Short mmCIF file of C-alpha atoms in Angstrom, two decimals:
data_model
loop_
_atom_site.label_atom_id
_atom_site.label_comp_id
_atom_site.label_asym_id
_atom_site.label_seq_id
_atom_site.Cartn_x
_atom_site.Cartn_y
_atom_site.Cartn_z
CA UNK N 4 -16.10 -25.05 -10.82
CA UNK N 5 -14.89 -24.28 -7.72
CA UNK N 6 -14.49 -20.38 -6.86
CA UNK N 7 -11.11 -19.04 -5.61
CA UNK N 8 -10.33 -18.06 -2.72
CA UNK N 9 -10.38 -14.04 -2.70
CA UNK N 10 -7.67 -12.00 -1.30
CA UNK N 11 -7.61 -8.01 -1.40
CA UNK N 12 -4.49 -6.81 -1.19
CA UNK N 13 -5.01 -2.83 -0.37
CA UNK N 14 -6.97 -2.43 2.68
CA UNK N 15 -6.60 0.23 5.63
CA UNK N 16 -7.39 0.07 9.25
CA UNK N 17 -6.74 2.25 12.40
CA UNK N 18 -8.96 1.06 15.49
CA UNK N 19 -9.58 2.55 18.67
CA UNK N 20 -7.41 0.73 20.84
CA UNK N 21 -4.34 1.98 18.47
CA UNK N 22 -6.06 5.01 19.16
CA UNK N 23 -5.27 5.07 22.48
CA UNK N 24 -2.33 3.96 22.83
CA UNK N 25 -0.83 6.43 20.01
CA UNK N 26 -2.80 8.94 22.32
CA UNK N 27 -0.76 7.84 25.05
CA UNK N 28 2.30 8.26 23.15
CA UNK N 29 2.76 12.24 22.75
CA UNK N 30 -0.35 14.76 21.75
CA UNK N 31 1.74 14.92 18.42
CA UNK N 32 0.05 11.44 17.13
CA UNK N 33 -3.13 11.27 19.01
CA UNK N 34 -6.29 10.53 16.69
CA UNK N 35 -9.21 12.38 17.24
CA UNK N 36 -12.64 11.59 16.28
CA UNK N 37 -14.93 14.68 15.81
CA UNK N 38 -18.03 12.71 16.30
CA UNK N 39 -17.42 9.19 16.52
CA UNK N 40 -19.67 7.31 14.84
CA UNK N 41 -21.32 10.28 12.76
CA UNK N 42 -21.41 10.11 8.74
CA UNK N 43 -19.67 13.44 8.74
CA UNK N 44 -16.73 12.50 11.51
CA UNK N 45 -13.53 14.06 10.26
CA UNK N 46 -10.19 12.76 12.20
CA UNK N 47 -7.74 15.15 13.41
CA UNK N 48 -3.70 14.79 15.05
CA UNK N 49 -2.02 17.35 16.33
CA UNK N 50 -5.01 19.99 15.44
CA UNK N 51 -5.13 19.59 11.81
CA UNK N 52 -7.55 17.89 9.89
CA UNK N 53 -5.98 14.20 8.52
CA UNK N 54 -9.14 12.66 6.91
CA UNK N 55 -12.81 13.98 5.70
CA UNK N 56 -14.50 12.27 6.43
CA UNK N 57 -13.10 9.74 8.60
CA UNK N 58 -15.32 6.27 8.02
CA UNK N 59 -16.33 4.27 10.78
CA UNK N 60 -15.25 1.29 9.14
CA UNK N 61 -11.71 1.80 9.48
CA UNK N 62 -12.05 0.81 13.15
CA UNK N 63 -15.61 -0.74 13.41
CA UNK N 64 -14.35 -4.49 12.32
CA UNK N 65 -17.53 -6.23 12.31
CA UNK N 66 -19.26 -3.69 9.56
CA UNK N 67 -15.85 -4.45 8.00
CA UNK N 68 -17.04 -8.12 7.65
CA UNK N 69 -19.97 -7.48 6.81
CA UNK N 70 -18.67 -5.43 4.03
CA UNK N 71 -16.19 -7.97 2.94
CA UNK N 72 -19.20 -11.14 2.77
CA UNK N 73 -21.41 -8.62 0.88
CA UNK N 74 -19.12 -7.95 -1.82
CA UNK N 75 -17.67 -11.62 -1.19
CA UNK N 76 -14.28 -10.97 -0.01
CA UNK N 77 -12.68 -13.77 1.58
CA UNK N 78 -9.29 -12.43 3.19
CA UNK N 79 -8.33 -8.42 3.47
CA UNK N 80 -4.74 -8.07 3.88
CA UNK N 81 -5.03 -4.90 6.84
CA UNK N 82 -2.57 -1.92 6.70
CA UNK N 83 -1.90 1.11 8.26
CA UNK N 84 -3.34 4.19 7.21
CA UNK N 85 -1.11 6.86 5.54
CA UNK N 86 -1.88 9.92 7.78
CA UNK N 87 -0.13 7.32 10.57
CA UNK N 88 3.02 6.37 9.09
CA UNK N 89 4.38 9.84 10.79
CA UNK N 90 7.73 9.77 9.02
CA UNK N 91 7.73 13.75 10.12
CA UNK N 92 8.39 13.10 13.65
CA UNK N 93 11.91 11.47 15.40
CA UNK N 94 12.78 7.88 14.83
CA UNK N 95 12.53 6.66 18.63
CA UNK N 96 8.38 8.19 18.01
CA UNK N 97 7.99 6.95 14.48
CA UNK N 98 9.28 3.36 15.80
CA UNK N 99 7.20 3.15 18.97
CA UNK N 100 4.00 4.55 16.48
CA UNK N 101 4.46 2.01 14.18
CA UNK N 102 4.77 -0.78 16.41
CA UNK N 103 1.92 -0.11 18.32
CA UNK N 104 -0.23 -0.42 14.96
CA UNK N 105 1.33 -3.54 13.81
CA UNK N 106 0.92 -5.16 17.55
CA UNK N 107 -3.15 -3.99 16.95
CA UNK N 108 -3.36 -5.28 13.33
CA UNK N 109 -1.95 -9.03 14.52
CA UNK N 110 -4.21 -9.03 17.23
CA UNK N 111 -7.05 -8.62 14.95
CA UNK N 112 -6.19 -10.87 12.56
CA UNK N 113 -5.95 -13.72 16.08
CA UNK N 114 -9.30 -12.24 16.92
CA UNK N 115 -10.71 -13.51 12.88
CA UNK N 116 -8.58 -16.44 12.03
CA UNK N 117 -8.71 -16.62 8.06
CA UNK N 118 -10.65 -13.67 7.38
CA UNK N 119 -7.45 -11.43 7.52
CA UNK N 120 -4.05 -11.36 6.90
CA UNK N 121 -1.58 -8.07 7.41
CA UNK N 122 1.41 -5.23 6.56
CA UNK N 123 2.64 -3.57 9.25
CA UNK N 124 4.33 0.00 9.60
CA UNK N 125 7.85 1.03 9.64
CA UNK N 126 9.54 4.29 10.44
CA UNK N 127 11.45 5.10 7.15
CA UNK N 128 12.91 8.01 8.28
CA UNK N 129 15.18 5.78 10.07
CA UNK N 130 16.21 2.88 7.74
CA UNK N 131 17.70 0.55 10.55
CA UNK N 132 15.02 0.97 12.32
CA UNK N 133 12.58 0.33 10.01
CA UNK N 134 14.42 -2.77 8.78
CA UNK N 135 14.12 -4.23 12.85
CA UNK N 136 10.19 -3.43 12.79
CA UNK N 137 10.04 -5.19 9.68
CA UNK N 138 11.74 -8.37 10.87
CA UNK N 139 9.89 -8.37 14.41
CA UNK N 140 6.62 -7.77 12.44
CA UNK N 141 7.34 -10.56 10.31
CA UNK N 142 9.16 -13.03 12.40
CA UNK N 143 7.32 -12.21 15.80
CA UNK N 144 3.70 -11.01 14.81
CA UNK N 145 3.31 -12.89 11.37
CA UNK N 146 2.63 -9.78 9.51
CA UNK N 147 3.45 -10.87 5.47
CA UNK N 148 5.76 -7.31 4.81
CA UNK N 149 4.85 -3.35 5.17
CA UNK N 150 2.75 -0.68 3.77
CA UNK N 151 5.16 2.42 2.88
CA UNK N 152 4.81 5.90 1.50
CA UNK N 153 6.03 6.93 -1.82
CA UNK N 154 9.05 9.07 -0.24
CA UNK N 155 10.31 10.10 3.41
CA UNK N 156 9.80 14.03 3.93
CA UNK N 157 10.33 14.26 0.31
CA UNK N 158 13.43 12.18 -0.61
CA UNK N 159 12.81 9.30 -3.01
CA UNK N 160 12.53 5.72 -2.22
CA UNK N 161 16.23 5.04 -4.44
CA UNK N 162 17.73 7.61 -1.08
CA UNK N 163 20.90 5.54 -0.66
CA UNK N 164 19.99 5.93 3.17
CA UNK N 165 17.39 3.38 2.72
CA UNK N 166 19.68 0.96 1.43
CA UNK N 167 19.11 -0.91 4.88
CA UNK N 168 15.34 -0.99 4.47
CA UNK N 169 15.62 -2.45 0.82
CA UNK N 170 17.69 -5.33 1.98
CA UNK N 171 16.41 -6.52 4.84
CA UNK N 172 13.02 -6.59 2.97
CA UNK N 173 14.28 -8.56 0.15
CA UNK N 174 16.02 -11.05 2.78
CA UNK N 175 12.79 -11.21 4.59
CA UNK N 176 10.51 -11.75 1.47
CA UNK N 177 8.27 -9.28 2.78
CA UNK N 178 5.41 -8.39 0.52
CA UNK N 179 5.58 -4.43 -0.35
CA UNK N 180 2.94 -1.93 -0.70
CA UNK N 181 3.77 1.55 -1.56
CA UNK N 182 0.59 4.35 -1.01
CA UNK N 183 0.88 7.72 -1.92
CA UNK N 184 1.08 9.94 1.29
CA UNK N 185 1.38 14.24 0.37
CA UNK N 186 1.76 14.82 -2.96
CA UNK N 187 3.78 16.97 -5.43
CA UNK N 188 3.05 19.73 -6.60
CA UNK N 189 0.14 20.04 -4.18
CA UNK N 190 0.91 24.25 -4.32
CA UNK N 191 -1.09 23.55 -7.84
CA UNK N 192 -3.58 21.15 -7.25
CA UNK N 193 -6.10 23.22 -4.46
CA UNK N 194 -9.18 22.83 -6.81
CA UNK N 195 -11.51 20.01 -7.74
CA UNK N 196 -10.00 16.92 -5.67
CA UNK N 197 -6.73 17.33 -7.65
CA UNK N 198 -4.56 16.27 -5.17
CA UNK N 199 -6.22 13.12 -4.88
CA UNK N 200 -7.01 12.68 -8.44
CA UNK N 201 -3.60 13.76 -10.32
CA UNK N 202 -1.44 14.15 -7.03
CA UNK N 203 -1.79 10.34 -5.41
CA UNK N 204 -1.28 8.59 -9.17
CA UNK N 205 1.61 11.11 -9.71
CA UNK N 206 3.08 10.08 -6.07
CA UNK N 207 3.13 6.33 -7.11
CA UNK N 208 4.41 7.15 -10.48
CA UNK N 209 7.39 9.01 -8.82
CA UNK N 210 8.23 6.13 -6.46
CA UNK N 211 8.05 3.30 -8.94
CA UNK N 212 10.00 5.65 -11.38
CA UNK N 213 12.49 6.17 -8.40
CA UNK N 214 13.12 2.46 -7.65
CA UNK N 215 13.38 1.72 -11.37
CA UNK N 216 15.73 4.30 -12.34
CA UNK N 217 17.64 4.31 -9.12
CA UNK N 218 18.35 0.71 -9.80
CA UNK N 219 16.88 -0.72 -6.57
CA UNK N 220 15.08 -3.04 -8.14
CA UNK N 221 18.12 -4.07 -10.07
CA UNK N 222 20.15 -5.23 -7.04
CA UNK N 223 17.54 -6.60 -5.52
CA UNK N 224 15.70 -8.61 -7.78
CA UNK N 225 13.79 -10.63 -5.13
CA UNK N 226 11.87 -7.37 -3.93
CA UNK N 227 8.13 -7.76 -3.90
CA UNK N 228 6.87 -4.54 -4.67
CA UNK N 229 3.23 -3.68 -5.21
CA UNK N 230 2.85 -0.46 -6.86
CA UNK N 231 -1.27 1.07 -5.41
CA UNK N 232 -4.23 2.93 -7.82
CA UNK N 233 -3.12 0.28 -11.08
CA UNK N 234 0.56 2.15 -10.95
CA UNK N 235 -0.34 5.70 -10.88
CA UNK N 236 0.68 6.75 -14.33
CA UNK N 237 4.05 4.51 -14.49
CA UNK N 238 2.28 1.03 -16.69
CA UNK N 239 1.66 3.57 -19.21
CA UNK N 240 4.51 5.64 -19.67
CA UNK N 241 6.70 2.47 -19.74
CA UNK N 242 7.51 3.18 -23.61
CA UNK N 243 8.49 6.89 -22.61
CA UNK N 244 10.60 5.38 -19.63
CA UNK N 245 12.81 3.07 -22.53
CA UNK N 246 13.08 5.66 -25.09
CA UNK N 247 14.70 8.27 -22.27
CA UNK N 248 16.73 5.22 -21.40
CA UNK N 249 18.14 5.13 -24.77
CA UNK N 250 18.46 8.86 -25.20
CA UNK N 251 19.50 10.47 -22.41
CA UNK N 252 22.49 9.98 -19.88
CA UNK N 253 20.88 10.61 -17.29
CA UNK N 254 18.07 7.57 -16.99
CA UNK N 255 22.19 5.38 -17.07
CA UNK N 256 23.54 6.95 -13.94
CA UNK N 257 21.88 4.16 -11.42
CA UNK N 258 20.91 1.61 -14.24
CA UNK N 259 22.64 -1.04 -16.14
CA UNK N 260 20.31 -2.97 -17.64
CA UNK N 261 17.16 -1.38 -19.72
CA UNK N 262 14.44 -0.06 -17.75
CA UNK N 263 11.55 -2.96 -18.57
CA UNK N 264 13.49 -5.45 -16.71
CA UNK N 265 12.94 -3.76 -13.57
CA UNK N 266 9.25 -2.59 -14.43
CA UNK N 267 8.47 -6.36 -14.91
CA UNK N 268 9.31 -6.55 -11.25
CA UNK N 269 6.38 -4.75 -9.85
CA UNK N 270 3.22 -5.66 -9.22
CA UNK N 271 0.00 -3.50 -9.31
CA UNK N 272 -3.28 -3.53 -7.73
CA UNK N 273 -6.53 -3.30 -9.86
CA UNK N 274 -7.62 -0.34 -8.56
CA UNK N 275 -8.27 1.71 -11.86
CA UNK N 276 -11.57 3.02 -11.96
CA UNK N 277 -12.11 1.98 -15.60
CA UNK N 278 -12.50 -1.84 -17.40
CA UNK N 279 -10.40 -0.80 -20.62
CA UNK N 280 -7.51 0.76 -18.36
CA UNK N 281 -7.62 -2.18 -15.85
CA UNK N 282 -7.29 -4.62 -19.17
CA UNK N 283 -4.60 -3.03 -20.73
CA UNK N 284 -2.63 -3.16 -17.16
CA UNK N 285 -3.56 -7.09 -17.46
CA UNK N 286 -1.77 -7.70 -20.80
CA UNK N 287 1.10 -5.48 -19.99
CA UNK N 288 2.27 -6.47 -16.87
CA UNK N 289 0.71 -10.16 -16.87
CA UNK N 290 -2.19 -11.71 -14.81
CA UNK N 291 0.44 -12.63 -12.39
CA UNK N 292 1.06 -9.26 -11.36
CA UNK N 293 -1.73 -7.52 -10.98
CA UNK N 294 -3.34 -7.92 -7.75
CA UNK N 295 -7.38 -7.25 -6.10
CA UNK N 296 -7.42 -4.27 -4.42
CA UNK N 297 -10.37 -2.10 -3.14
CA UNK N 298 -8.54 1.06 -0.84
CA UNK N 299 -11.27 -0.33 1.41
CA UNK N 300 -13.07 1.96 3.20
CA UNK N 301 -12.01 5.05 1.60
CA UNK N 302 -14.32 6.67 -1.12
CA UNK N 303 -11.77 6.86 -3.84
CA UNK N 304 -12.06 3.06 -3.72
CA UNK N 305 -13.78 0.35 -5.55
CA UNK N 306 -15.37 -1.34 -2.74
CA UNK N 307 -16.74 -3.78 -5.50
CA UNK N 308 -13.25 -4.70 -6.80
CA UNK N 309 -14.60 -8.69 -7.20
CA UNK N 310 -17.15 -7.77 -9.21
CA UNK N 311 -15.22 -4.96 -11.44
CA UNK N 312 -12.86 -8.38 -12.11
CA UNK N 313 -14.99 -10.63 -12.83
CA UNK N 314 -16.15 -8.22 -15.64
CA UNK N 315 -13.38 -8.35 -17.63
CA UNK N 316 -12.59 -9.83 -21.06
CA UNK N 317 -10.33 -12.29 -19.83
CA UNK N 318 -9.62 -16.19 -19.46
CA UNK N 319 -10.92 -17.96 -16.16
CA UNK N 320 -7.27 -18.62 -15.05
CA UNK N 321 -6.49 -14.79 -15.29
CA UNK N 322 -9.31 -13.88 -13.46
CA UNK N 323 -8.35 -16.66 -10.44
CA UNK N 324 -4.74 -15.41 -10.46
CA UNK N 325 -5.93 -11.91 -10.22
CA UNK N 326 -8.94 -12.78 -7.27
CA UNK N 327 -6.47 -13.79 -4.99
CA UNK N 328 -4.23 -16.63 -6.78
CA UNK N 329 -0.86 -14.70 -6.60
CA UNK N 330 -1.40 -12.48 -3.44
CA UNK N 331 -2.00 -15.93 -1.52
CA UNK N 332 1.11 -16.68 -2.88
CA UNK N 333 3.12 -14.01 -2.59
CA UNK N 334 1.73 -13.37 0.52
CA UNK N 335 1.21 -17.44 2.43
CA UNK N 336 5.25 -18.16 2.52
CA UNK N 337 5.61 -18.21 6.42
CA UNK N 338 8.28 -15.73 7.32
CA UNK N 339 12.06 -16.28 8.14
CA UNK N 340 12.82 -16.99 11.57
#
């Protein structure tokens, strides 16, 4: 039987030539390496510390294939990272800081024809613009949609301001992925790698909850929308989402139809830690919309996302779909011109 062609769908990547030129930019978004190269290299911007450590193969691109043909990883769709989508700063910076990246991640997917395939950045805090980086990225560097966070400087993603933003994308067919960035309630979660643990799944489960109940995903039905970490806690609360629905005034204000018709819209990657977990997302959502992922090269990963697939209790054409069937699909339509 031939093997599928594998496609991970959550990947990250800042090198050292977007480096330098987001040095060049203002001191306000210059990445620093404390020791470039070491094991224990920690990356700073602007004097505080971003990431701890910082891994060398989020700009080092030939351990990165090296990585991906060890764990046999065909294709890694490259996105930003979320300590550089710098929402915080003015529109005319976030623009210029997201371009930059997205010029860097097409030129390294020219440099390794198949091997990679990419979502660029947009500056959310300023919908129009973000909705002209995502065209240019699209239409002009071949990037297949965007990475964003899960809200800009704490409004939700259903902000009627980023109206703009959700049309163009739908329009474009761009390809989605939403990553937790901050985190609520982080004044609580100090201790024991909470913020990552419960704070990043809560952040994903706020944003999907957002679009759902906002009704984004009801006027634009077309939206491709990839939901990171299997969801965060949304696949599983769906029940809890319907009954408030039915209940409560409040889950009607933005929504028409019931809530399931919109969750059926988003997509997932597998990233779940956990073979029961992952195979309940599987017959929930449907093979077709759960998607590889490893968070590759973060530690909070699973690096061995083929292998964590190929372990589950499911049918060969599941497992295909899952591998890479329906991200090459999602992802292969060229874009608009």
């Amino acid at each position: 039987m031939t093997r599928p062609r594998t496609v991970d769908c959550h990947t990250h990547i800042l090198g050292e030539e977007a480096m330098r030129r987001l040095a060049r930019e203002s001191p306000k978004v210059a990445p620093v390496m404390t020791a470039r190269g070491d094991p224990a290299c920690r990356l700073t911007i602007d004097g505080a510390v971003v990431q701890d450590p910082f891994p060398r193969e989020l700009w080092d691109t030939e351990q990165r294939l090296r990585d991906m043909d060890a764990h046999g990883v065909d294709t890694q769709v490259l996105a930003p990272t979320v300590f550089t989508f710098f929402y915080q700063h003015e529109p005319a910076l976030g623009l210029s800081c997201a371009a930059l990246q997205n010029d860097e991640i097409a030129a390294e997917i020219k440099r390794h024809p198949g091997r990679f395939l990419g979502l660029g950045g947009v500056p959310l805090q300023a919908p129009e613009l973000a909705a002209q980086e995502l065209r240019r990225a699209m239409t002009t560097l071949g990037l297949r949609g965007a990475m964003i966070g899960t809200h800009v400087r704490g409004r939700n993603l259903d902000d009627p301001a980023l109206a703009p933003f959700w049309a163009e994308a739908e329009t474009l067919g761009a390809f989605i992925f939403i990553h937790p960035h901050g985190g609520a309630g982080a004044e609580r979660l100090g201790a024991y790698y909470l913020k990552n643990l419960v704070g990043l799944p809560f952040e994903t489960t706020i944003a999907g909850a957002s679009l759902v109940f906002g009704g984004v995903l009801e006027r634009h039905p077309d939206l491709k929308i990839c939901l990171s970490h299997g969801g965060g806690f949304l696949p599983y609360q769906a029940g809890r989402f319907r009954h408030g629905f039915d209940v409560r005034p409040e889950a009607k204000v933005n929504l028409k139809g019931p809530p399931e018709a919109s969750i059926a819209r988003l997509y997932y990657d597998t990233i779940l830690h956990s073979k029961p977990t992952l195979e309940f997302l599987i017959s929930s959502a449907g093979a077709d919309h759960v998607l590889l992922g490893s968070d590759y090269p973060f530690d909070m990963g699973n690096l061995d996302c083929i292998a964590r697939v190929e372990a589950l209790a499911i049918a060969a054409e599941q497992r295909d779909l899952i591998l890479g069937g329906w991200t090459e699909r999602l992802l292969g339509a060229r874009a608009p011109a």
